[in-house]
Amino acid sequence: MTLEEVLYWLKNEDERSLDQLWDKADKVRHSRVGDDVHLRGLLEFSNHCSRDCHYCGLRAANNKLSRYRMPEEEIMSCVEEGVAYGYGTVVLQSGEDRGLDVDWMANLIRRIKRETPLAVTLSLGERSEKELSLWREAGADRYLLRFETSNPELYKSIHPSLTGQEPDRLELLRTIKRIGYETGSGIMVGIPGQTFDDLAKDIETFRDLDLDMIGVGPFIPHQETLLGRKAKTPGILPEEQVPNTELMTYKVMALARLVQPLANIPATSALATLNTPTGRELGLSRGANVVMPNLTPKKYRALYEIYPSKACIDETAADCRSCMHRRIRSIGRQVGEGRGDSPSYKKA
Ligand code: SAM
Ligand code: SF4
């Protein structure tokens, strides 16, 4: 698929012709990764963060947020709950938490691998090669790090560097791959200042990085962030601005499936936040093959406020499990068994 074809679909607003895109993406999903929907238990185990991303409510400068870091035993009981629910993977996600002890994390990974059959996915932000290698050796299987946007200027303007160096998640993703992780990345759709050309290049980048997992969600403004408070987007014409809509998110997911057919693609919580009744089902019918039921204890959910009105903050892990099963059955698909490794990783 050429950049022009990608742009054609991104700008297309005609419902009838978009049906062709949904249909194509669904057929490719069916033929390349099958009808199983893999469940990843998401555990948001720490909301401490040392970064100051201009889009995210967890940013260090947000002093209105109470911070938590779950202790090992509490994490393990959530992990065991995930095993009991038949999940094949636990996703350990946090802010870029510099208070997280690197060896403690390695021991936790070892313990999960020793005591459960789960695949372990990490999503802990930008880490050194040494830390990433240690956790990989401890048994972590996958790493998620979204590059957010492939436009370096836009990225720099919304993601201040910690060290004074140029922030380069793309380079880090190549390192993650080299170390041997099954590698996931993705973007936010509709970041203020993101153009259609940028978005088309993001989709091209999914293919260039040969990603095993691709996470795509709409940008949702948070009042306690710079981007959430800005009324206007500087620098680009209004007609160039990508809207942060549900429809645009489906288009990017469908195109991601077409350019990287073997990738695991989740129907994300941000999408479900825009459309709680049917966002996940529509995502699964337009390219996605993964959902991430939340395993985080209810008392912490509201504190992991990346963006406001997040879906599922009043539910328990048990609620999320039965809700996901019902949704998957309702569209004639089935829950995948086992770890649900990406076939693109297996082929490597
Ligand atoms: N700290 C880690 C990191 O940045 O990779 C993992 C957690 S971070 C909260 C996970 C993802 O949340 C980010 O990669 C970003 O795409 C998404 N996110 C943050 N703020 C958001 C917002 N306002 N709207 C939508 N997604 C957002
Ligand atoms: Fe921290 Fe990740 Fe949020 Fe950035 S996106 S502020 S690194 S939690």
mmCIF file of C-alpha atoms and ligand atoms in Angstrom:
data_model
loop_
_atom_site.group_PDB
_atom_site.id
_atom_site.type_symbol
_atom_site.label_atom_id
_atom_site.label_comp_id
_atom_site.label_asym_id
_atom_site.label_seq_id
_atom_site.Cartn_x
_atom_site.Cartn_y
_atom_site.Cartn_z
ATOM 1 C CA MET A 1 0.000 0.000 0.000
ATOM 2 C CA THR A 2 1.496 3.356 -1.033
ATOM 3 C CA LEU A 3 1.581 6.526 1.070
ATOM 4 C CA GLU A 4 -0.976 8.035 -1.361
ATOM 5 C CA GLU A 5 -3.369 5.125 -0.823
ATOM 6 C CA VAL A 6 -3.023 5.484 2.949
ATOM 7 C CA LEU A 7 -3.736 9.220 2.658
ATOM 8 C CA TYR A 8 -6.741 8.526 0.443
ATOM 9 C CA TRP A 9 -8.327 6.406 3.179
ATOM 10 C CA LEU A 10 -7.388 8.772 5.994
ATOM 11 C CA LYS A 11 -9.155 11.629 4.200
ATOM 12 C CA ASN A 12 -12.117 9.596 2.982
ATOM 13 C CA GLU A 13 -15.359 10.458 4.776
ATOM 14 C CA ASP A 14 -17.732 8.461 2.601
ATOM 15 C CA GLU A 15 -19.398 5.758 4.699
ATOM 16 C CA ARG A 16 -20.034 3.431 1.762
ATOM 17 C CA SER A 17 -16.458 3.396 0.570
ATOM 18 C CA LEU A 18 -15.171 3.147 4.141
ATOM 19 C CA ASP A 19 -17.155 -0.091 4.372
ATOM 20 C CA GLN A 20 -14.682 -1.436 1.813
ATOM 21 C CA LEU A 21 -11.770 -0.522 4.103
ATOM 22 C CA TRP A 22 -13.403 -2.216 7.120
ATOM 23 C CA ASP A 23 -14.149 -5.260 4.993
ATOM 24 C CA LYS A 24 -10.598 -5.503 3.647
ATOM 25 C CA ALA A 25 -9.075 -5.134 7.134
ATOM 26 C CA ASP A 26 -11.450 -7.727 8.581
ATOM 27 C CA LYS A 27 -10.667 -10.220 5.803
ATOM 28 C CA VAL A 28 -6.909 -9.765 6.246
ATOM 29 C CA ARG A 29 -7.284 -10.139 10.026
ATOM 30 C CA HIS A 30 -9.305 -13.335 9.535
ATOM 31 C CA SER A 31 -6.910 -14.882 7.018
ATOM 32 C CA ARG A 32 -3.622 -13.879 8.698
ATOM 33 C CA VAL A 33 -4.235 -14.061 12.456
ATOM 34 C CA GLY A 34 -7.560 -15.903 12.632
ATOM 35 C CA ASP A 35 -10.732 -15.367 14.637
ATOM 36 C CA ASP A 36 -9.283 -15.770 18.124
ATOM 37 C CA VAL A 37 -9.349 -12.681 20.320
ATOM 38 C CA HIS A 38 -6.440 -12.769 22.773
ATOM 39 C CA LEU A 39 -6.941 -11.446 26.288
ATOM 40 C CA ARG A 40 -4.115 -9.521 27.952
ATOM 41 C CA GLY A 41 -4.627 -8.795 31.642
ATOM 42 C CA LEU A 42 -3.537 -5.187 32.177
ATOM 43 C CA LEU A 43 -2.019 -4.358 35.553
ATOM 44 C CA GLU A 44 -1.317 -0.657 36.091
ATOM 45 C CA PHE A 45 0.945 -1.269 39.052
ATOM 46 C CA SER A 46 2.490 2.194 39.563
ATOM 47 C CA ASN A 47 1.389 5.694 38.579
ATOM 48 C CA HIS A 48 4.680 7.345 39.558
ATOM 49 C CA CYS A 49 6.303 9.055 36.603
ATOM 50 C CA SER A 50 9.386 11.169 36.180
ATOM 51 C CA ARG A 51 8.484 12.430 32.706
ATOM 52 C CA ASP A 52 6.487 15.463 31.797
ATOM 53 C CA CYS A 53 4.701 14.426 28.610
ATOM 54 C CA HIS A 54 2.395 17.269 27.609
ATOM 55 C CA TYR A 55 -0.474 14.853 26.899
ATOM 56 C CA CYS A 56 -0.620 12.577 29.931
ATOM 57 C CA GLY A 57 -2.274 13.021 33.328
ATOM 58 C CA LEU A 58 0.432 10.923 35.052
ATOM 59 C CA ARG A 59 3.144 13.474 34.195
ATOM 60 C CA ALA A 60 5.446 14.305 37.113
ATOM 61 C CA ALA A 61 4.296 17.922 37.400
ATOM 62 C CA ASN A 62 0.673 16.939 38.051
ATOM 63 C CA ASN A 63 0.724 17.349 41.829
ATOM 64 C CA LYS A 64 -3.048 16.910 42.102
ATOM 65 C CA LEU A 65 -2.630 13.166 41.606
ATOM 66 C CA SER A 66 -2.041 10.803 44.557
ATOM 67 C CA ARG A 67 0.675 8.350 43.677
ATOM 68 C CA TYR A 68 0.784 4.602 44.338
ATOM 69 C CA ARG A 69 3.148 1.717 43.701
ATOM 70 C CA MET A 70 1.692 -1.755 44.337
ATOM 71 C CA PRO A 71 3.692 -4.114 46.571
ATOM 72 C CA GLU A 72 4.864 -7.475 45.236
ATOM 73 C CA GLU A 73 2.296 -9.626 47.056
ATOM 74 C CA GLU A 74 -0.593 -7.481 45.825
ATOM 75 C CA ILE A 75 0.761 -7.670 42.263
ATOM 76 C CA MET A 76 1.075 -11.465 42.555
ATOM 77 C CA SER A 77 -2.501 -11.877 43.724
ATOM 78 C CA CYS A 78 -3.710 -9.881 40.671
ATOM 79 C CA VAL A 79 -1.476 -12.002 38.427
ATOM 80 C CA GLU A 80 -2.984 -15.182 39.937
ATOM 81 C CA GLU A 81 -6.443 -13.774 39.322
ATOM 82 C CA GLY A 82 -5.410 -13.340 35.661
ATOM 83 C CA VAL A 83 -4.340 -16.992 35.522
ATOM 84 C CA ALA A 84 -7.668 -18.073 37.046
ATOM 85 C CA TYR A 85 -9.505 -16.047 34.382
ATOM 86 C CA GLY A 86 -7.624 -17.890 31.631
ATOM 87 C CA TYR A 87 -5.578 -14.914 30.406
ATOM 88 C CA GLY A 88 -2.399 -15.853 28.524
ATOM 89 C CA THR A 89 -0.513 -12.645 29.266
ATOM 90 C CA VAL A 90 -0.049 -10.096 32.002
ATOM 91 C CA VAL A 91 0.874 -6.579 30.909
ATOM 92 C CA LEU A 92 2.813 -4.781 33.646
ATOM 93 C CA GLN A 93 2.372 -1.090 32.961
ATOM 94 C CA SER A 94 3.462 2.017 34.874
ATOM 95 C CA GLY A 95 4.591 5.579 34.490
ATOM 96 C CA GLU A 96 8.293 5.972 33.789
ATOM 97 C CA ASP A 97 8.871 5.274 37.466
ATOM 98 C CA ARG A 98 12.487 6.011 38.464
ATOM 99 C CA GLY A 99 11.693 4.872 42.015
ATOM 100 C CA LEU A 100 11.151 1.370 40.676
ATOM 101 C CA ASP A 101 14.053 -0.783 41.788
ATOM 102 C CA VAL A 102 15.500 -2.490 38.726
ATOM 103 C CA ASP A 103 16.409 -5.715 40.593
ATOM 104 C CA TRP A 104 13.034 -5.797 42.369
ATOM 105 C CA MET A 105 11.426 -5.677 38.919
ATOM 106 C CA ALA A 106 13.683 -8.491 37.655
ATOM 107 C CA ASN A 107 12.762 -10.641 40.666
ATOM 108 C CA LEU A 108 9.072 -9.964 40.115
ATOM 109 C CA ILE A 109 9.374 -11.051 36.467
ATOM 110 C CA ARG A 110 11.258 -14.224 37.534
ATOM 111 C CA ARG A 111 8.580 -15.011 40.089
ATOM 112 C CA ILE A 112 5.712 -14.590 37.610
ATOM 113 C CA LYS A 113 7.535 -16.806 35.087
ATOM 114 C CA ARG A 114 8.302 -19.431 37.737
ATOM 115 C CA GLU A 115 4.841 -19.561 39.317
ATOM 116 C CA THR A 116 2.547 -19.040 36.298
ATOM 117 C CA PRO A 117 2.385 -19.964 32.600
ATOM 118 C CA LEU A 118 1.830 -16.320 31.603
ATOM 119 C CA ALA A 119 3.671 -14.332 28.986
ATOM 120 C CA VAL A 120 4.941 -11.103 30.557
ATOM 121 C CA THR A 121 4.645 -7.825 28.686
ATOM 122 C CA LEU A 122 6.374 -4.735 30.056
ATOM 123 C CA SER A 123 5.321 -1.148 29.412
ATOM 124 C CA LEU A 124 7.569 0.905 31.679
ATOM 125 C CA GLY A 125 8.633 3.769 29.430
ATOM 126 C CA GLU A 126 12.121 4.595 28.152
ATOM 127 C CA ARG A 127 14.722 2.421 29.848
ATOM 128 C CA SER A 128 18.432 1.854 29.330
ATOM 129 C CA GLU A 129 19.665 -1.095 27.295
ATOM 130 C CA LYS A 130 21.140 -2.524 30.512
ATOM 131 C CA GLU A 131 17.759 -2.470 32.306
ATOM 132 C CA LEU A 132 15.901 -3.818 29.283
ATOM 133 C CA SER A 133 18.426 -6.670 28.911
ATOM 134 C CA LEU A 134 18.221 -7.557 32.600
ATOM 135 C CA TRP A 135 14.425 -7.825 32.463
ATOM 136 C CA ARG A 136 14.576 -9.798 29.216
ATOM 137 C CA GLU A 137 17.026 -12.246 30.848
ATOM 138 C CA ALA A 138 14.669 -12.464 33.838
ATOM 139 C CA GLY A 139 12.037 -13.785 31.415
ATOM 140 C CA ALA A 140 10.020 -10.802 30.144
ATOM 141 C CA ASP A 141 8.625 -11.691 26.721
ATOM 142 C CA ARG A 142 7.337 -8.459 25.229
ATOM 143 C CA TYR A 143 7.844 -4.705 25.490
ATOM 144 C CA LEU A 144 5.406 -1.938 24.570
ATOM 145 C CA LEU A 145 6.620 1.582 23.856
ATOM 146 C CA ARG A 146 4.558 3.817 21.617
ATOM 147 C CA PHE A 147 6.501 6.257 19.431
ATOM 148 C CA GLU A 148 3.324 8.442 19.615
ATOM 149 C CA THR A 149 4.087 10.320 16.361
ATOM 150 C CA SER A 150 6.750 9.857 13.693
ATOM 151 C CA ASN A 151 7.059 13.642 13.234
ATOM 152 C CA PRO A 152 10.276 14.422 15.184
ATOM 153 C CA GLU A 153 9.439 18.119 15.678
ATOM 154 C CA LEU A 154 5.948 17.400 16.982
ATOM 155 C CA TYR A 155 7.279 14.619 19.184
ATOM 156 C CA LYS A 156 9.951 16.862 20.687
ATOM 157 C CA SER A 157 7.349 19.537 21.405
ATOM 158 C CA ILE A 158 5.048 17.209 23.374
ATOM 159 C CA HIS A 159 7.624 14.909 24.994
ATOM 160 C CA PRO A 160 10.326 16.905 26.785
ATOM 161 C CA SER A 161 13.619 15.120 27.131
ATOM 162 C CA LEU A 162 14.872 14.182 30.600
ATOM 163 C CA THR A 163 18.538 14.228 29.826
ATOM 164 C CA GLY A 164 18.887 17.089 27.381
ATOM 165 C CA GLN A 165 19.442 14.511 24.621
ATOM 166 C CA GLU A 166 17.164 14.195 21.637
ATOM 167 C CA PRO A 167 14.352 11.859 22.635
ATOM 168 C CA ASP A 168 14.364 8.969 20.193
ATOM 169 C CA ARG A 169 11.877 6.216 20.861
ATOM 170 C CA LEU A 170 12.320 4.864 17.338
ATOM 171 C CA GLU A 171 15.978 4.059 18.034
ATOM 172 C CA LEU A 172 15.015 2.550 21.393
ATOM 173 C CA LEU A 173 12.427 0.354 19.673
ATOM 174 C CA ARG A 174 15.153 -1.039 17.421
ATOM 175 C CA THR A 175 17.203 -1.818 20.536
ATOM 176 C CA ILE A 176 14.204 -3.530 22.166
ATOM 177 C CA LYS A 177 13.820 -5.688 19.069
ATOM 178 C CA ARG A 178 17.519 -6.527 18.954
ATOM 179 C CA ILE A 179 17.490 -7.624 22.597
ATOM 180 C CA GLY A 180 14.846 -10.158 21.581
ATOM 181 C CA TYR A 181 11.579 -8.775 22.894
ATOM 182 C CA GLU A 182 8.381 -9.236 20.941
ATOM 183 C CA THR A 183 8.028 -5.539 20.187
ATOM 184 C CA GLY A 184 4.989 -3.309 20.308
ATOM 185 C CA SER A 185 4.517 0.334 19.579
ATOM 186 C CA GLY A 186 1.862 2.698 18.350
ATOM 187 C CA ILE A 187 0.547 6.215 18.309
ATOM 188 C CA MET A 188 -2.143 8.589 19.482
ATOM 189 C CA VAL A 189 -4.566 9.763 16.829
ATOM 190 C CA GLY A 190 -5.416 13.471 16.704
ATOM 191 C CA ILE A 191 -2.537 14.951 18.719
ATOM 192 C CA PRO A 192 -2.829 18.739 18.349
ATOM 193 C CA GLY A 193 -0.424 19.615 15.546
ATOM 194 C CA GLN A 194 -0.578 16.150 13.881
ATOM 195 C CA THR A 195 -1.263 16.387 10.135
ATOM 196 C CA PHE A 196 -2.650 13.786 7.736
ATOM 197 C CA ASP A 197 0.823 13.475 6.201
ATOM 198 C CA ASP A 198 2.266 12.768 9.659
ATOM 199 C CA LEU A 199 -0.355 10.100 10.258
ATOM 200 C CA ALA A 200 0.313 8.428 6.907
ATOM 201 C CA LYS A 201 4.024 8.311 7.829
ATOM 202 C CA ASP A 202 3.154 6.833 11.234
ATOM 203 C CA ILE A 203 1.411 3.972 9.448
ATOM 204 C CA GLU A 204 4.403 3.510 7.145
ATOM 205 C CA THR A 205 6.601 3.413 10.270
ATOM 206 C CA PHE A 206 4.567 0.484 11.678
ATOM 207 C CA ARG A 207 5.729 -1.473 8.641
ATOM 208 C CA ASP A 208 9.309 -0.137 8.658
ATOM 209 C CA LEU A 209 9.753 -1.171 12.295
ATOM 210 C CA ASP A 210 8.170 -4.559 11.474
ATOM 211 C CA LEU A 211 6.129 -4.330 14.687
ATOM 212 C CA ASP A 212 4.719 -7.419 16.382
ATOM 213 C CA MET A 213 2.064 -5.378 18.234
ATOM 214 C CA ILE A 214 0.447 -2.082 17.259
ATOM 215 C CA GLY A 215 -1.573 -0.003 19.736
ATOM 216 C CA VAL A 216 -3.588 2.901 18.392
ATOM 217 C CA GLY A 217 -5.881 5.138 20.424
ATOM 218 C CA PRO A 218 -7.422 8.573 20.136
ATOM 219 C CA PHE A 219 -5.716 11.460 21.928
ATOM 220 C CA ILE A 220 -8.038 12.469 24.785
ATOM 221 C CA PRO A 221 -7.326 15.898 26.323
ATOM 222 C CA HIS A 222 -6.567 16.010 30.052
ATOM 223 C CA GLN A 223 -7.106 19.330 31.845
ATOM 224 C CA GLU A 224 -3.964 18.934 33.957
ATOM 225 C CA THR A 225 -1.713 18.867 30.888
ATOM 226 C CA LEU A 226 -0.424 21.510 28.511
ATOM 227 C CA LEU A 227 -2.033 19.911 25.456
ATOM 228 C CA GLY A 228 -5.324 19.471 27.285
ATOM 229 C CA ARG A 229 -5.511 23.172 28.105
ATOM 230 C CA LYS A 230 -4.486 24.546 24.716
ATOM 231 C CA ALA A 231 -7.436 25.894 22.780
ATOM 232 C CA LYS A 232 -5.693 26.181 19.417
ATOM 233 C CA THR A 233 -3.065 24.250 17.524
ATOM 234 C CA PRO A 234 -0.180 26.399 16.448
ATOM 235 C CA GLY A 235 1.695 25.910 13.224
ATOM 236 C CA ILE A 236 -0.717 24.010 10.979
ATOM 237 C CA LEU A 237 -3.847 24.887 9.033
ATOM 238 C CA PRO A 238 -7.120 23.717 10.628
ATOM 239 C CA GLU A 239 -7.862 21.480 7.620
ATOM 240 C CA GLU A 240 -4.495 19.720 8.087
ATOM 241 C CA GLN A 241 -5.229 18.793 11.714
ATOM 242 C CA VAL A 242 -6.117 15.106 12.210
ATOM 243 C CA PRO A 243 -9.313 14.870 14.300
ATOM 244 C CA ASN A 244 -9.065 12.836 17.509
ATOM 245 C CA THR A 245 -12.223 10.912 16.649
ATOM 246 C CA GLU A 246 -13.419 7.382 16.925
ATOM 247 C CA LEU A 247 -13.758 7.138 13.120
ATOM 248 C CA MET A 248 -10.182 8.273 12.517
ATOM 249 C CA THR A 249 -8.958 5.725 15.073
ATOM 250 C CA TYR A 250 -10.741 2.880 13.241
ATOM 251 C CA LYS A 251 -9.181 3.998 9.969
ATOM 252 C CA VAL A 252 -5.688 3.871 11.470
ATOM 253 C CA MET A 253 -6.344 0.442 13.024
ATOM 254 C CA ALA A 254 -7.669 -0.924 9.718
ATOM 255 C CA LEU A 255 -4.672 0.484 7.807
ATOM 256 C CA ALA A 256 -2.293 -0.900 10.450
ATOM 257 C CA ARG A 257 -3.777 -4.352 9.792
ATOM 258 C CA LEU A 258 -3.247 -3.923 6.038
ATOM 259 C CA VAL A 259 0.374 -2.773 6.256
ATOM 260 C CA GLN A 260 1.422 -5.180 9.022
ATOM 261 C CA PRO A 261 -0.976 -8.146 8.593
ATOM 262 C CA LEU A 262 0.559 -10.475 11.210
ATOM 263 C CA ALA A 263 0.676 -7.963 14.068
ATOM 264 C CA ASN A 264 -1.403 -8.265 17.209
ATOM 265 C CA ILE A 265 -3.620 -5.175 17.338
ATOM 266 C CA PRO A 266 -5.696 -4.327 20.424
ATOM 267 C CA ALA A 267 -9.024 -2.541 20.541
ATOM 268 C CA THR A 268 -7.808 -0.028 23.135
ATOM 269 C CA SER A 269 -9.368 1.434 26.294
ATOM 270 C CA ALA A 270 -9.048 4.944 24.826
ATOM 271 C CA LEU A 271 -11.280 3.802 21.975
ATOM 272 C CA ALA A 272 -13.719 2.278 24.468
ATOM 273 C CA THR A 273 -13.666 5.603 26.326
ATOM 274 C CA LEU A 274 -15.001 7.388 23.227
ATOM 275 C CA ASN A 275 -17.583 4.680 22.580
ATOM 276 C CA THR A 276 -18.205 2.487 25.607
ATOM 277 C CA PRO A 277 -21.196 0.541 24.219
ATOM 278 C CA THR A 278 -19.599 -0.699 20.969
ATOM 279 C CA GLY A 279 -16.074 0.755 20.499
ATOM 280 C CA ARG A 280 -14.296 -2.517 21.275
ATOM 281 C CA GLU A 281 -16.584 -4.591 19.039
ATOM 282 C CA LEU A 282 -16.166 -2.172 16.137
ATOM 283 C CA GLY A 283 -12.400 -2.167 16.646
ATOM 284 C CA LEU A 284 -12.386 -5.985 16.568
ATOM 285 C CA SER A 285 -14.388 -5.903 13.318
ATOM 286 C CA ARG A 286 -12.023 -3.399 11.703
ATOM 287 C CA GLY A 287 -8.628 -5.042 12.142
ATOM 288 C CA ALA A 288 -8.110 -5.693 15.863
ATOM 289 C CA ASN A 289 -7.583 -9.144 17.430
ATOM 290 C CA VAL A 290 -6.672 -8.341 21.056
ATOM 291 C CA VAL A 291 -8.422 -6.822 24.079
ATOM 292 C CA MET A 292 -6.891 -5.868 27.406
ATOM 293 C CA PRO A 293 -9.233 -6.513 30.336
ATOM 294 C CA ASN A 294 -8.094 -4.575 33.375
ATOM 295 C CA LEU A 295 -6.627 -6.493 36.346
ATOM 296 C CA THR A 296 -5.817 -3.358 38.367
ATOM 297 C CA PRO A 297 -7.545 -3.335 41.779
ATOM 298 C CA LYS A 298 -10.509 -0.969 41.807
ATOM 299 C CA LYS A 299 -8.985 1.285 44.480
ATOM 300 C CA TYR A 300 -6.156 2.293 42.109
ATOM 301 C CA ARG A 301 -8.022 2.625 38.827
ATOM 302 C CA ALA A 302 -9.132 6.232 39.182
ATOM 303 C CA LEU A 303 -5.530 7.145 40.084
ATOM 304 C CA TYR A 304 -4.179 5.810 36.809
ATOM 305 C CA GLU A 305 -5.773 8.748 35.070
ATOM 306 C CA ILE A 306 -3.852 9.110 31.823
ATOM 307 C CA TYR A 307 -6.890 10.923 30.412
ATOM 308 C CA PRO A 308 -10.279 11.734 31.974
ATOM 309 C CA SER A 309 -13.428 9.567 32.000
ATOM 310 C CA LYS A 310 -11.371 6.449 31.283
ATOM 311 C CA ALA A 311 -13.495 3.394 30.519
ATOM 312 C CA CYS A 312 -13.921 0.704 33.205
ATOM 313 C CA ILE A 313 -12.705 2.616 36.282
ATOM 314 C CA ASP A 314 -15.697 1.507 38.365
ATOM 315 C CA GLU A 315 -15.410 -2.157 37.425
ATOM 316 C CA THR A 316 -13.617 -4.994 39.177
ATOM 317 C CA ALA A 317 -11.269 -7.411 37.410
ATOM 318 C CA ALA A 318 -14.090 -9.993 37.468
ATOM 319 C CA ASP A 319 -16.497 -7.503 35.804
ATOM 320 C CA CYS A 320 -13.930 -6.804 33.072
ATOM 321 C CA ARG A 321 -13.457 -10.491 32.399
ATOM 322 C CA SER A 322 -17.149 -11.273 31.906
ATOM 323 C CA CYS A 323 -17.721 -8.055 29.939
ATOM 324 C CA MET A 324 -14.940 -8.933 27.468
ATOM 325 C CA HIS A 325 -16.154 -12.521 27.043
ATOM 326 C CA ARG A 326 -19.684 -11.281 26.311
ATOM 327 C CA ARG A 327 -18.468 -8.707 23.795
ATOM 328 C CA ILE A 328 -16.295 -11.256 21.950
ATOM 329 C CA ARG A 329 -19.135 -13.786 21.741
ATOM 330 C CA SER A 330 -21.559 -11.092 20.543
ATOM 331 C CA ILE A 331 -19.547 -10.615 17.328
ATOM 332 C CA GLY A 332 -19.189 -14.339 16.638
ATOM 333 C CA ARG A 333 -15.526 -14.575 17.640
ATOM 334 C CA GLN A 334 -13.882 -16.712 20.316
ATOM 335 C CA VAL A 335 -11.432 -16.105 23.136
ATOM 336 C CA GLY A 336 -7.928 -17.282 22.179
ATOM 337 C CA GLU A 337 -6.239 -19.913 24.300
ATOM 338 C CA GLY A 338 -2.617 -19.815 25.416
ATOM 339 C CA ARG A 339 -0.197 -16.904 25.206
ATOM 340 C CA GLY A 340 -1.267 -15.516 21.843
ATOM 341 C CA ASP A 341 2.230 -14.701 20.619
ATOM 342 C CA SER A 342 2.370 -12.586 17.503
ATOM 343 C CA PRO A 343 2.861 -14.755 14.389
ATOM 344 C CA SER A 344 5.133 -12.001 13.078
ATOM 345 C CA TYR A 345 7.472 -12.569 16.041
ATOM 346 C CA LYS A 346 7.328 -16.333 15.597
ATOM 347 C CA LYS A 347 8.360 -15.984 11.954
ATOM 348 C CA ALA A 348 11.448 -13.924 12.910
HETATM 349 N N1 SAM B 1 4.826 5.364 30.813
HETATM 350 C C1 SAM B 1 4.825 4.415 29.762
HETATM 351 C C2 SAM B 1 4.992 5.086 28.425
HETATM 352 O O1 SAM B 1 4.855 6.282 28.315
HETATM 353 O O2 SAM B 1 5.293 4.339 27.486
HETATM 354 C C3 SAM B 1 3.578 3.521 29.744
HETATM 355 C C4 SAM B 1 2.323 4.139 30.240
HETATM 356 S S1 SAM B 1 1.688 5.465 29.231
HETATM 357 C C5 SAM B 1 0.382 6.039 30.200
HETATM 358 C C6 SAM B 1 0.877 4.525 27.933
HETATM 359 C C7 SAM B 1 0.337 5.317 26.765
HETATM 360 O O3 SAM B 1 -0.746 6.139 27.182
HETATM 361 C C8 SAM B 1 1.274 6.307 26.102
HETATM 362 O O4 SAM B 1 2.181 5.658 25.240
HETATM 363 C C9 SAM B 1 0.291 7.212 25.342
HETATM 364 O O5 SAM B 1 0.146 6.817 23.990
HETATM 365 C C10 SAM B 1 -1.040 6.983 26.078
HETATM 366 N N2 SAM B 1 -1.585 8.260 26.535
HETATM 367 C C11 SAM B 1 -1.036 9.117 27.403
HETATM 368 N N3 SAM B 1 -1.796 10.232 27.514
HETATM 369 C C12 SAM B 1 -2.858 10.068 26.698
HETATM 370 C C13 SAM B 1 -3.987 10.878 26.351
HETATM 371 N N4 SAM B 1 -4.173 12.076 26.885
HETATM 372 N N5 SAM B 1 -4.885 10.386 25.470
HETATM 373 C C14 SAM B 1 -4.699 9.158 24.936
HETATM 374 N N6 SAM B 1 -3.658 8.358 25.205
HETATM 375 C C15 SAM B 1 -2.734 8.806 26.080
HETATM 376 FE FE1 SF4 B 2 4.751 9.218 32.120
HETATM 377 FE FE2 SF4 B 2 4.137 7.509 30.133
HETATM 378 FE FE3 SF4 B 2 2.431 9.430 30.910
HETATM 379 FE FE4 SF4 B 2 4.655 10.120 29.633
HETATM 380 S S1 SF4 B 2 2.946 8.880 28.798
HETATM 381 S S2 SF4 B 2 3.823 11.095 31.469
HETATM 382 S S3 SF4 B 2 6.084 8.587 30.419
HETATM 383 S S4 SF4 B 2 3.100 7.699 32.099
#
